[in-house]
Amino acid sequence: MNTSDSSNDNDRRSLIIDATVRSFGRLGYYGTSLQRIATEVGLTKAGVLHYVGSKEGLLDLVLAEEYDRDTLQVMAAMVVQERPLIADMWRRVVAVNAKRPALVHMFSTLSAEALDPDHPAHAYFVDRERQTVTSAMNINWSVPDGVDVEHVLQAGLSMMDGLQLRWLRSPGRDLNAMWADCEDVLFPSPLWDGYR
Amino acid sequence: MNTSDSSNDNDRRSLIIDATVRSFGRLGYYGTSLQRIATEVGLTKAGVLHYVGSKEGLLDLVLAEEYDRDTLQVMAAMVVQERPLIADMWRRVVAVNAKRPALVHMFSTLSAEALDPDHPAHAYFVDRERQTVTSAMNINWSVPDGVDVEHVLQAGLSMMDGLQLRWLRSPGRDLNAMWADCEDVLFPSPLWDGYR
DNA sequence: GTCTATAGTCCGATAGAC
DNA sequence: GTCTATCGGACTATAGAC
């Protein structure tokens, strides 16, 4: 009768994902063991492997299925606007990320670890960087005359990556407030008046 | 007679440092084994431990002794100026880092890995972030009226951290050129005319 | 679906010979 | 100063019982 007891597949799967996000964030991919995940969710190594196939299967699971979801929705919200503002997009991205520190932590750690061309997530991050800029370049942004949109995008995205490291380094910081300070630098008066 | 043959202490020590910088960069602290370092420099694990004491000894060696050296010289060059320019400081930092990709790679990887409060280099990075900003705030920068120096510093330093990740992610990129594009965003006309 | 058991390898660190 | 040998433990993954 009861097909959704406290240890059904969905719960297990979610628990494994959550534990993996935390561990990849704190210890990286190389520093994470299946044993750690298994202990955290109350299974054995073999039990975890039943769900994810292999250690690399964990990567695909948390990157493609978990991290990308929310970010893609922000981009979708921008495409439907006629003359969207870059500052508006980034405020939305920051607001989303401020509510998921564990996923941002995992992203930051894997992003640095995957600089290594041999890292199993290297291609993912190379691809993601390229795709983020090119898809943003296809939007008809409302910007002041003379502004190089690609330079602004590259600079702002770099700033966000660096800021998130600072945010996570010390507990109790407010990412939205930190980004508000960055906006003053990124979109100063008088140049950006009316464009943010 | 010959006290500096091909396997004296200085050579060994330098070789160990170089191999450690490379390995910490590619694999992180957790992902690096003493065996890897030992093999690369032609020693056994025990031989390496003779020089560095422990795995954490490697961290102190490469961070305090190797990475910080060049950066501190840039700051020293700014302090002696009467009305230094922030843009000038950062151009110097970027020029230095562009010539030592392996050390920047190590710094970026450890910086993310050490977000974890239990990481042996966590305190180093927390301390370094604080010290970088406070020491820069003690300099009498030449900036346009109305500019918040601390916001500019936090934003620019974040941007540099993020940009270095992008630089290292794909081979063949020119960090100086990438930073020049960032400068257009960080110090735009007309606000910063005459201040860069 | 989850377990135990195990294979085979690697880990950091120490002791002690030379 | 560098080695061999060794400790106690961790690792991924597989095989096979239930």
CSV table of C-alpha atoms (C1' of nucleotides) in Angstrom, one decimal:
chain,number,residue,atom,x,y,z
A,1,MET,CA,0.0,0.0,0.0
A,2,ASN,CA,2.5,2.6,1.1
A,3,THR,CA,4.8,3.0,-1.9
A,4,SER,CA,6.6,6.1,-0.6
A,5,ASP,CA,8.1,5.1,2.7
A,6,SER,CA,11.1,6.8,4.2
A,7,SER,CA,13.6,4.9,2.2
A,8,ASN,CA,12.3,4.9,-1.4
A,9,ASP,CA,14.3,5.6,-4.5
A,10,ASN,CA,13.6,9.3,-4.8
A,11,ASP,CA,14.7,10.0,-1.2
A,12,ARG,CA,17.9,7.9,-1.7
A,13,ARG,CA,18.7,9.7,-4.9
A,14,SER,CA,18.2,13.1,-3.4
A,15,LEU,CA,20.2,12.2,-0.3
A,16,ILE,CA,23.1,11.0,-2.5
A,17,ILE,CA,23.0,14.2,-4.6
A,18,ASP,CA,23.0,16.4,-1.5
A,19,ALA,CA,25.8,14.6,0.1
A,20,THR,CA,27.8,14.7,-3.1
A,21,VAL,CA,27.3,18.4,-3.6
A,22,ARG,CA,28.6,19.0,0.0
A,23,SER,CA,31.6,16.7,-0.4
A,24,PHE,CA,32.7,17.9,-3.9
A,25,GLY,CA,32.5,21.4,-2.5
A,26,ARG,CA,34.6,20.9,0.6
A,27,LEU,CA,37.0,18.2,-0.7
A,28,GLY,CA,36.8,18.4,-4.5
A,29,TYR,CA,36.3,15.5,-6.8
A,30,TYR,CA,39.7,14.0,-6.1
A,31,GLY,CA,39.3,14.4,-2.3
A,32,THR,CA,35.9,12.8,-2.2
A,33,SER,CA,35.4,9.1,-1.7
A,34,LEU,CA,32.4,6.9,-2.3
A,35,GLN,CA,32.8,5.7,1.3
A,36,ARG,CA,32.2,9.3,2.5
A,37,ILE,CA,29.0,9.6,0.5
A,38,ALA,CA,27.8,6.1,1.5
A,39,THR,CA,28.3,6.8,5.2
A,40,GLU,CA,26.5,10.1,5.0
A,41,VAL,CA,23.4,8.6,3.4
A,42,GLY,CA,23.5,5.4,5.4
A,43,LEU,CA,24.5,3.0,2.7
A,44,THR,CA,27.6,1.0,1.7
A,45,LYS,CA,29.9,1.9,-1.2
A,46,ALA,CA,28.3,-0.8,-3.2
A,47,GLY,CA,24.9,0.6,-2.4
A,48,VAL,CA,25.8,4.0,-3.8
A,49,LEU,CA,27.4,2.5,-6.9
A,50,HIS,CA,24.1,0.9,-7.6
A,51,TYR,CA,22.6,4.4,-8.1
A,52,VAL,CA,25.4,6.2,-9.8
A,53,GLY,CA,27.3,3.6,-11.7
A,54,SER,CA,30.8,5.1,-10.9
A,55,LYS,CA,32.4,8.0,-9.3
A,56,GLU,CA,32.3,10.0,-12.6
A,57,GLY,CA,28.6,9.2,-12.6
A,58,LEU,CA,28.3,11.4,-9.5
A,59,LEU,CA,29.8,14.3,-11.4
A,60,ASP,CA,27.4,14.1,-14.3
A,61,LEU,CA,24.6,13.8,-11.8
A,62,VAL,CA,25.4,17.0,-9.8
A,63,LEU,CA,26.6,19.2,-12.6
A,64,ALA,CA,24.2,18.5,-15.5
A,65,GLU,CA,21.2,17.6,-13.4
A,66,GLU,CA,21.5,19.7,-10.3
A,67,TYR,CA,23.6,22.9,-10.9
A,68,ASP,CA,22.6,24.0,-14.3
A,69,ARG,CA,18.8,23.9,-13.6
A,70,ASP,CA,18.3,27.2,-11.8
A,71,THR,CA,20.8,29.2,-13.9
A,72,LEU,CA,19.1,28.3,-17.2
A,73,GLN,CA,15.8,29.6,-15.9
A,74,VAL,CA,17.4,33.1,-15.4
A,75,MET,CA,18.6,33.1,-19.0
A,76,ALA,CA,15.2,32.1,-20.2
A,77,ALA,CA,13.7,35.1,-18.3
A,78,MET,CA,16.0,37.5,-20.1
A,79,VAL,CA,15.4,36.2,-23.7
A,80,VAL,CA,11.7,37.1,-23.6
A,81,GLN,CA,12.4,40.8,-22.8
A,82,GLU,CA,12.7,43.3,-25.6
A,83,ARG,CA,15.6,45.5,-24.3
A,84,PRO,CA,16.9,43.6,-21.2
A,85,LEU,CA,19.5,45.1,-18.9
A,86,ILE,CA,22.7,43.3,-18.1
A,87,ALA,CA,22.6,44.6,-14.5
A,88,ASP,CA,19.1,43.0,-14.2
A,89,MET,CA,20.3,39.6,-15.4
A,90,TRP,CA,23.2,39.6,-12.9
A,91,ARG,CA,21.0,40.7,-10.0
A,92,ARG,CA,18.8,37.7,-10.8
A,93,VAL,CA,21.7,35.3,-11.0
A,94,VAL,CA,23.2,36.6,-7.8
A,95,ALA,CA,19.8,36.3,-6.0
A,96,VAL,CA,19.5,32.7,-7.1
A,97,ASN,CA,23.1,31.8,-6.1
A,98,ALA,CA,22.7,33.5,-2.7
A,99,LYS,CA,20.1,30.9,-1.9
A,100,ARG,CA,22.2,27.9,-2.8
A,101,PRO,CA,25.6,28.3,-1.2
A,102,ALA,CA,26.4,24.5,-1.2
A,103,LEU,CA,25.9,24.4,-5.0
A,104,VAL,CA,28.0,27.5,-5.5
A,105,HIS,CA,30.7,26.0,-3.3
A,106,MET,CA,30.7,22.9,-5.3
A,107,PHE,CA,30.8,24.9,-8.6
A,108,SER,CA,33.7,27.0,-7.4
A,109,THR,CA,35.8,24.1,-6.2
A,110,LEU,CA,35.2,22.0,-9.2
A,111,SER,CA,35.8,25.0,-11.5
A,112,ALA,CA,39.3,25.4,-10.2
A,113,GLU,CA,40.1,21.7,-9.9
A,114,ALA,CA,38.9,21.2,-13.5
A,115,LEU,CA,41.4,23.6,-14.9
A,116,ASP,CA,43.5,20.5,-15.3
A,117,PRO,CA,42.8,19.2,-18.8
A,118,ASP,CA,42.8,15.6,-17.5
A,119,HIS,CA,40.0,16.3,-14.9
A,120,PRO,CA,36.8,14.5,-15.8
A,121,ALA,CA,34.8,17.8,-15.6
A,122,HIS,CA,37.3,19.8,-17.7
A,123,ALA,CA,35.3,19.7,-20.9
A,124,TYR,CA,32.1,20.7,-19.0
A,125,PHE,CA,33.7,23.9,-17.7
A,126,VAL,CA,35.3,24.9,-20.9
A,127,ASP,CA,32.1,24.4,-22.7
A,128,ARG,CA,30.1,26.2,-20.1
A,129,GLU,CA,32.3,29.3,-20.2
A,130,ARG,CA,32.1,29.5,-24.0
A,131,GLN,CA,28.3,28.9,-24.0
A,132,THR,CA,27.6,31.5,-21.3
A,133,VAL,CA,29.2,34.3,-23.2
A,134,THR,CA,28.0,33.4,-26.7
A,135,SER,CA,24.4,32.9,-25.6
A,136,ALA,CA,24.5,36.3,-23.8
A,137,MET,CA,26.0,37.9,-26.9
A,138,ASN,CA,22.9,36.9,-28.8
A,139,ILE,CA,20.6,39.1,-26.6
A,140,ASN,CA,19.9,42.6,-27.6
A,141,TRP,CA,21.1,44.3,-24.4
A,142,SER,CA,20.2,47.9,-23.6
A,143,VAL,CA,23.6,49.5,-22.9
A,144,PRO,CA,25.0,53.0,-23.2
A,145,ASP,CA,26.6,54.1,-26.6
A,146,GLY,CA,30.2,53.1,-27.0
A,147,VAL,CA,30.1,50.3,-24.5
A,148,ASP,CA,31.7,47.0,-25.6
A,149,VAL,CA,29.2,44.4,-24.5
A,150,GLU,CA,31.5,41.4,-24.7
A,151,HIS,CA,34.1,43.2,-22.5
A,152,VAL,CA,31.4,44.0,-20.0
A,153,LEU,CA,30.2,40.4,-20.0
A,154,GLN,CA,33.7,38.9,-19.6
A,155,ALA,CA,34.6,41.3,-16.9
A,156,GLY,CA,31.3,41.0,-15.0
A,157,LEU,CA,31.3,37.2,-15.1
A,158,SER,CA,34.9,37.1,-13.9
A,159,MET,CA,34.0,39.4,-11.1
A,160,MET,CA,31.1,37.2,-10.1
A,161,ASP,CA,33.3,34.1,-10.0
A,162,GLY,CA,35.8,35.8,-7.8
A,163,LEU,CA,33.2,37.4,-5.6
A,164,GLN,CA,31.6,34.1,-4.9
A,165,LEU,CA,35.0,32.8,-3.5
A,166,ARG,CA,35.1,35.7,-1.2
A,167,TRP,CA,31.5,35.2,-0.2
A,168,LEU,CA,32.1,31.5,0.7
A,169,ARG,CA,35.5,32.1,2.4
A,170,SER,CA,34.0,33.7,5.5
A,171,PRO,CA,30.6,32.8,7.0
A,172,GLY,CA,27.8,35.2,7.4
A,173,ARG,CA,28.4,37.4,4.4
A,174,ASP,CA,25.5,38.6,2.2
A,175,LEU,CA,26.2,37.9,-1.4
A,176,ASN,CA,23.5,40.3,-2.6
A,177,ALA,CA,25.0,43.1,-0.6
A,178,MET,CA,28.5,42.3,-1.9
A,179,TRP,CA,27.2,42.3,-5.5
A,180,ALA,CA,25.5,45.7,-4.9
A,181,ASP,CA,28.9,47.1,-4.1
A,182,CYS,CA,30.3,45.6,-7.3
A,183,GLU,CA,27.5,47.1,-9.3
A,184,ASP,CA,28.7,50.6,-8.3
A,185,VAL,CA,32.0,49.7,-9.9
A,186,LEU,CA,30.6,47.9,-12.9
A,187,PHE,CA,27.9,50.4,-13.9
A,188,PRO,CA,29.1,53.8,-12.7
A,189,SER,CA,27.4,57.2,-13.2
A,190,PRO,CA,27.2,59.0,-15.4
A,191,LEU,CA,27.9,56.4,-18.1
A,192,TRP,CA,25.3,53.9,-17.0
A,193,ASP,CA,22.6,56.2,-15.8
A,194,GLY,CA,19.3,54.9,-17.2
A,195,TYR,CA,20.8,51.6,-18.2
A,196,ARG,CA,20.6,49.7,-14.8
B,1,MET,CA,86.3,20.3,-3.6
B,2,ASN,CA,83.2,20.5,-5.7
B,3,THR,CA,80.4,21.4,-3.2
B,4,SER,CA,77.8,22.1,-5.8
B,5,ASP,CA,77.4,18.9,-7.8
B,6,SER,CA,74.3,18.1,-9.7
B,7,SER,CA,72.4,16.8,-6.6
B,8,ASN,CA,73.1,19.3,-3.9
B,9,ASP,CA,70.5,20.5,-1.4
B,10,ASN,CA,69.5,23.6,-3.3
B,11,ASP,CA,68.7,21.7,-6.4
B,12,ARG,CA,66.7,19.1,-4.6
B,13,ARG,CA,64.8,21.7,-2.7
B,14,SER,CA,64.0,23.7,-5.9
B,15,LEU,CA,62.9,20.6,-7.7
B,16,ILE,CA,60.6,19.6,-4.9
B,17,ILE,CA,59.1,23.1,-4.8
B,18,ASP,CA,58.5,23.1,-8.6
B,19,ALA,CA,57.0,19.6,-8.6
B,20,THR,CA,54.7,20.6,-5.7
B,21,VAL,CA,53.5,23.8,-7.3
B,22,ARG,CA,52.6,21.8,-10.5
B,23,SER,CA,50.9,19.0,-8.6
B,24,PHE,CA,49.0,21.3,-6.1
B,25,GLY,CA,47.8,23.2,-9.2
B,26,ARG,CA,46.6,20.3,-11.2
B,27,LEU,CA,45.3,18.0,-8.4
B,28,GLY,CA,44.9,20.2,-5.4
B,29,TYR,CA,46.3,19.5,-1.9
B,30,TYR,CA,44.0,16.5,-1.3
B,31,GLY,CA,44.7,15.1,-4.7
B,32,THR,CA,48.5,15.3,-4.4
B,33,SER,CA,50.5,12.4,-3.0
B,34,LEU,CA,54.0,12.4,-1.7
B,35,GLN,CA,54.7,9.5,-4.0
B,36,ARG,CA,53.9,11.8,-7.0
B,37,ILE,CA,56.3,14.5,-5.9
B,38,ALA,CA,59.0,11.9,-5.0
B,39,THR,CA,58.8,10.2,-8.4
B,40,GLU,CA,59.0,13.5,-10.2
B,41,VAL,CA,62.2,14.6,-8.5
B,42,GLY,CA,63.7,11.1,-8.4
B,43,LEU,CA,63.4,10.3,-4.7
B,44,THR,CA,61.4,8.1,-2.5
B,45,LYS,CA,58.6,9.3,-0.3
B,46,ALA,CA,60.9,9.1,2.7
B,47,GLY,CA,63.5,11.2,0.8
B,48,VAL,CA,61.0,14.0,0.2
B,49,LEU,CA,59.8,13.9,3.8
B,50,HIS,CA,63.4,14.5,4.8
B,51,TYR,CA,63.2,17.9,3.2
B,52,VAL,CA,59.7,19.0,4.1
B,53,GLY,CA,58.8,17.2,7.3
B,54,SER,CA,55.2,16.4,6.4
B,55,LYS,CA,52.7,17.0,3.6
B,56,GLU,CA,51.6,20.2,5.3
B,57,GLY,CA,55.2,21.3,5.3
B,58,LEU,CA,54.9,21.3,1.5
B,59,LEU,CA,52.0,23.8,1.8
B,60,ASP,CA,53.9,26.3,3.9
B,61,LEU,CA,56.9,25.9,1.6
B,62,VAL,CA,55.1,26.8,-1.6
B,63,LEU,CA,52.6,29.4,-0.2
B,64,ALA,CA,54.7,31.5,2.2
B,65,GLU,CA,58.1,31.0,0.6
B,66,GLU,CA,57.2,30.8,-3.1
B,67,TYR,CA,54.0,32.5,-4.1
B,68,ASP,CA,54.0,35.5,-1.8
B,69,ARG,CA,57.5,36.7,-2.9
B,70,ASP,CA,56.7,38.4,-6.2
B,71,THR,CA,53.4,39.9,-5.2
B,72,LEU,CA,54.9,41.6,-2.1
B,73,GLN,CA,57.4,43.4,-4.4
B,74,VAL,CA,54.6,45.0,-6.4
B,75,MET,CA,53.0,46.4,-3.3
B,76,ALA,CA,56.4,47.8,-2.1
B,77,ALA,CA,56.7,49.6,-5.5
B,78,MET,CA,53.3,51.3,-4.9
B,79,VAL,CA,53.9,52.5,-1.3
B,80,VAL,CA,56.9,54.7,-2.4
B,81,GLN,CA,54.7,56.7,-4.8
B,82,GLU,CA,53.1,59.9,-3.8
B,83,ARG,CA,49.7,59.6,-5.6
B,84,PRO,CA,49.7,56.0,-7.1
B,85,LEU,CA,47.1,54.8,-9.5
B,86,ILE,CA,45.1,51.6,-8.8
B,87,ALA,CA,45.1,50.8,-12.5
B,88,ASP,CA,48.9,50.9,-12.4
B,89,MET,CA,49.2,48.6,-9.5
B,90,TRP,CA,46.9,46.0,-11.1
B,91,ARG,CA,48.8,46.2,-14.4
B,92,ARG,CA,51.9,45.3,-12.5
B,93,VAL,CA,50.3,42.5,-10.7
B,94,VAL,CA,48.9,41.1,-13.9
B,95,ALA,CA,52.2,41.4,-15.6
B,96,VAL,CA,53.9,39.4,-12.9
B,97,ASN,CA,51.2,36.7,-12.8
B,98,ALA,CA,51.3,36.4,-16.6
B,99,LYS,CA,54.8,35.2,-16.3
B,100,ARG,CA,54.2,32.5,-13.6
B,101,PRO,CA,51.1,30.5,-14.8
B,102,ALA,CA,52.1,27.5,-12.7
B,103,LEU,CA,52.0,29.5,-9.4
B,104,VAL,CA,48.8,31.2,-10.4
B,105,HIS,CA,47.3,27.8,-11.2
B,106,MET,CA,48.3,26.5,-7.7
B,107,PHE,CA,47.0,29.6,-6.1
B,108,SER,CA,43.6,29.3,-7.8
B,109,THR,CA,43.2,25.6,-7.0
B,110,LEU,CA,44.2,25.9,-3.4
B,111,SER,CA,42.1,29.1,-3.0
B,112,ALA,CA,39.0,27.2,-3.9
B,113,GLU,CA,39.9,24.0,-2.0
B,114,ALA,CA,40.7,26.0,1.1
B,115,LEU,CA,37.2,27.5,1.3
B,116,ASP,CA,36.7,24.5,3.6
B,117,PRO,CA,37.4,25.6,7.1
B,118,ASP,CA,39.1,22.3,7.8
B,119,HIS,CA,41.6,22.7,5.0
B,120,PRO,CA,45.2,23.2,6.2
B,121,ALA,CA,45.5,26.4,4.1
B,122,HIS,CA,42.1,27.9,5.1
B,123,ALA,CA,43.6,30.4,7.6
B,124,TYR,CA,46.2,31.5,5.1
B,125,PHE,CA,43.7,32.5,2.5
B,126,VAL,CA,41.3,34.2,4.9
B,127,ASP,CA,44.2,36.1,6.3
B,128,ARG,CA,45.5,37.0,2.8
B,129,GLU,CA,42.2,38.3,1.6
B,130,ARG,CA,41.9,40.6,4.7
B,131,GLN,CA,45.5,41.8,4.5
B,132,THR,CA,45.4,42.5,0.8
B,133,VAL,CA,42.5,44.9,1.1
B,134,THR,CA,43.5,46.6,4.4
B,135,SER,CA,47.0,47.2,3.2
B,136,ALA,CA,45.8,48.7,-0.1
B,137,MET,CA,43.3,50.9,1.8
B,138,ASN,CA,46.3,52.5,3.6
B,139,ILE,CA,47.6,53.9,0.3
B,140,ASN,CA,46.7,57.4,-0.8
B,141,TRP,CA,45.3,56.4,-4.2
B,142,SER,CA,44.6,58.9,-6.9
B,143,VAL,CA,41.0,58.4,-7.9
B,144,PRO,CA,38.1,60.5,-9.3
B,145,ASP,CA,35.9,62.4,-6.8
B,146,GLY,CA,33.0,60.3,-5.5
B,147,VAL,CA,34.6,56.9,-6.1
B,148,ASP,CA,34.5,54.4,-3.2
B,149,VAL,CA,38.0,53.1,-3.1
B,150,GLU,CA,37.1,50.0,-1.1
B,151,HIS,CA,34.4,49.0,-3.5
B,152,VAL,CA,36.8,49.4,-6.4
B,153,LEU,CA,39.4,47.3,-4.7
B,154,GLN,CA,37.0,44.5,-3.8
B,155,ALA,CA,35.5,44.5,-7.2
B,156,GLY,CA,38.8,44.6,-9.1
B,157,LEU,CA,40.4,41.9,-7.0
B,158,SER,CA,37.4,39.7,-7.4
B,159,MET,CA,37.6,40.3,-11.2
B,160,MET,CA,41.2,39.4,-11.2
B,161,ASP,CA,40.6,36.1,-9.4
B,162,GLY,CA,37.9,35.1,-11.8
B,163,LEU,CA,39.8,36.2,-14.9
B,164,GLN,CA,42.8,34.1,-13.9
B,165,LEU,CA,40.5,31.0,-13.9
B,166,ARG,CA,39.4,31.9,-17.4
B,167,TRP,CA,43.1,32.5,-18.5
B,168,LEU,CA,44.2,29.1,-17.2
B,169,ARG,CA,41.1,27.2,-18.5
B,170,SER,CA,42.2,27.4,-22.2
B,171,PRO,CA,45.8,27.3,-23.4
B,172,GLY,CA,47.3,30.1,-25.4
B,173,ARG,CA,45.4,33.1,-23.8
B,174,ASP,CA,47.2,36.3,-23.1
B,175,LEU,CA,46.5,37.4,-19.5
B,176,ASN,CA,47.7,41.0,-20.1
B,177,ALA,CA,45.4,41.4,-23.1
B,178,MET,CA,42.5,39.9,-21.2
B,179,TRP,CA,43.1,42.4,-18.3
B,180,ALA,CA,43.3,45.3,-20.8
B,181,ASP,CA,39.7,44.5,-21.8
B,182,CYS,CA,38.7,44.4,-18.1
B,183,GLU,CA,40.3,47.8,-17.5
B,184,ASP,CA,37.9,49.3,-20.1
B,185,VAL,CA,35.1,48.1,-17.8
B,186,LEU,CA,36.7,48.9,-14.5
B,187,PHE,CA,37.9,52.4,-15.4
B,188,PRO,CA,35.6,53.8,-18.1
B,189,SER,CA,35.5,57.2,-19.6
B,190,PRO,CA,34.7,59.9,-18.8
B,191,LEU,CA,34.8,59.1,-15.0
B,192,TRP,CA,38.3,57.7,-14.9
B,193,ASP,CA,39.9,60.0,-17.5
B,194,GLY,CA,43.2,61.1,-16.1
B,195,TYR,CA,43.2,58.6,-13.3
B,196,ARG,CA,44.6,55.6,-15.2
C,1,DG,C1',18.1,-3.1,-3.8
C,2,DT,C1',21.4,-3.8,-0.5
C,3,DC,C1',24.5,-6.4,1.7
C,4,DT,C1',29.4,-8.7,2.8
C,5,DA,C1',33.7,-9.9,1.3
C,6,DT,C1',37.5,-9.2,-1.2
C,7,DA,C1',40.9,-7.9,-4.8
C,8,DG,C1',44.3,-4.9,-5.8
C,9,DT,C1',46.3,-0.5,-5.3
C,10,DC,C1',47.7,3.6,-2.9
C,11,DC,C1',48.1,6.7,1.1
C,12,DG,C1',51.2,9.4,4.9
C,13,DA,C1',54.4,8.5,8.2
C,14,DT,C1',58.0,6.2,10.9
C,15,DA,C1',62.1,3.2,12.0
C,16,DG,C1',66.4,2.1,11.1
C,17,DA,C1',70.3,0.5,7.9
C,18,DC,C1',74.1,2.6,5.4
D,1,DG,C1',71.0,12.4,2.8
D,2,DT,C1',68.8,8.6,0.9
D,3,DC,C1',67.4,4.2,1.1
D,4,DT,C1',64.2,-0.2,2.2
D,5,DA,C1',60.8,-2.0,4.9
D,6,DT,C1',56.8,-1.6,7.2
D,7,DC,C1',52.6,0.1,9.7
D,8,DG,C1',47.7,0.9,9.7
D,9,DG,C1',44.5,2.6,7.0
D,10,DA,C1',41.9,4.3,2.8
D,11,DC,C1',40.7,3.9,-1.9
D,12,DT,C1',37.5,2.2,-6.3
D,13,DA,C1',35.4,-1.5,-8.0
D,14,DT,C1',33.7,-6.2,-8.6
D,15,DA,C1',31.5,-10.7,-7.3
D,16,DG,C1',28.0,-13.0,-5.4
D,17,DA,C1',24.7,-14.0,-1.4
D,18,DC,C1',20.1,-12.8,0.0
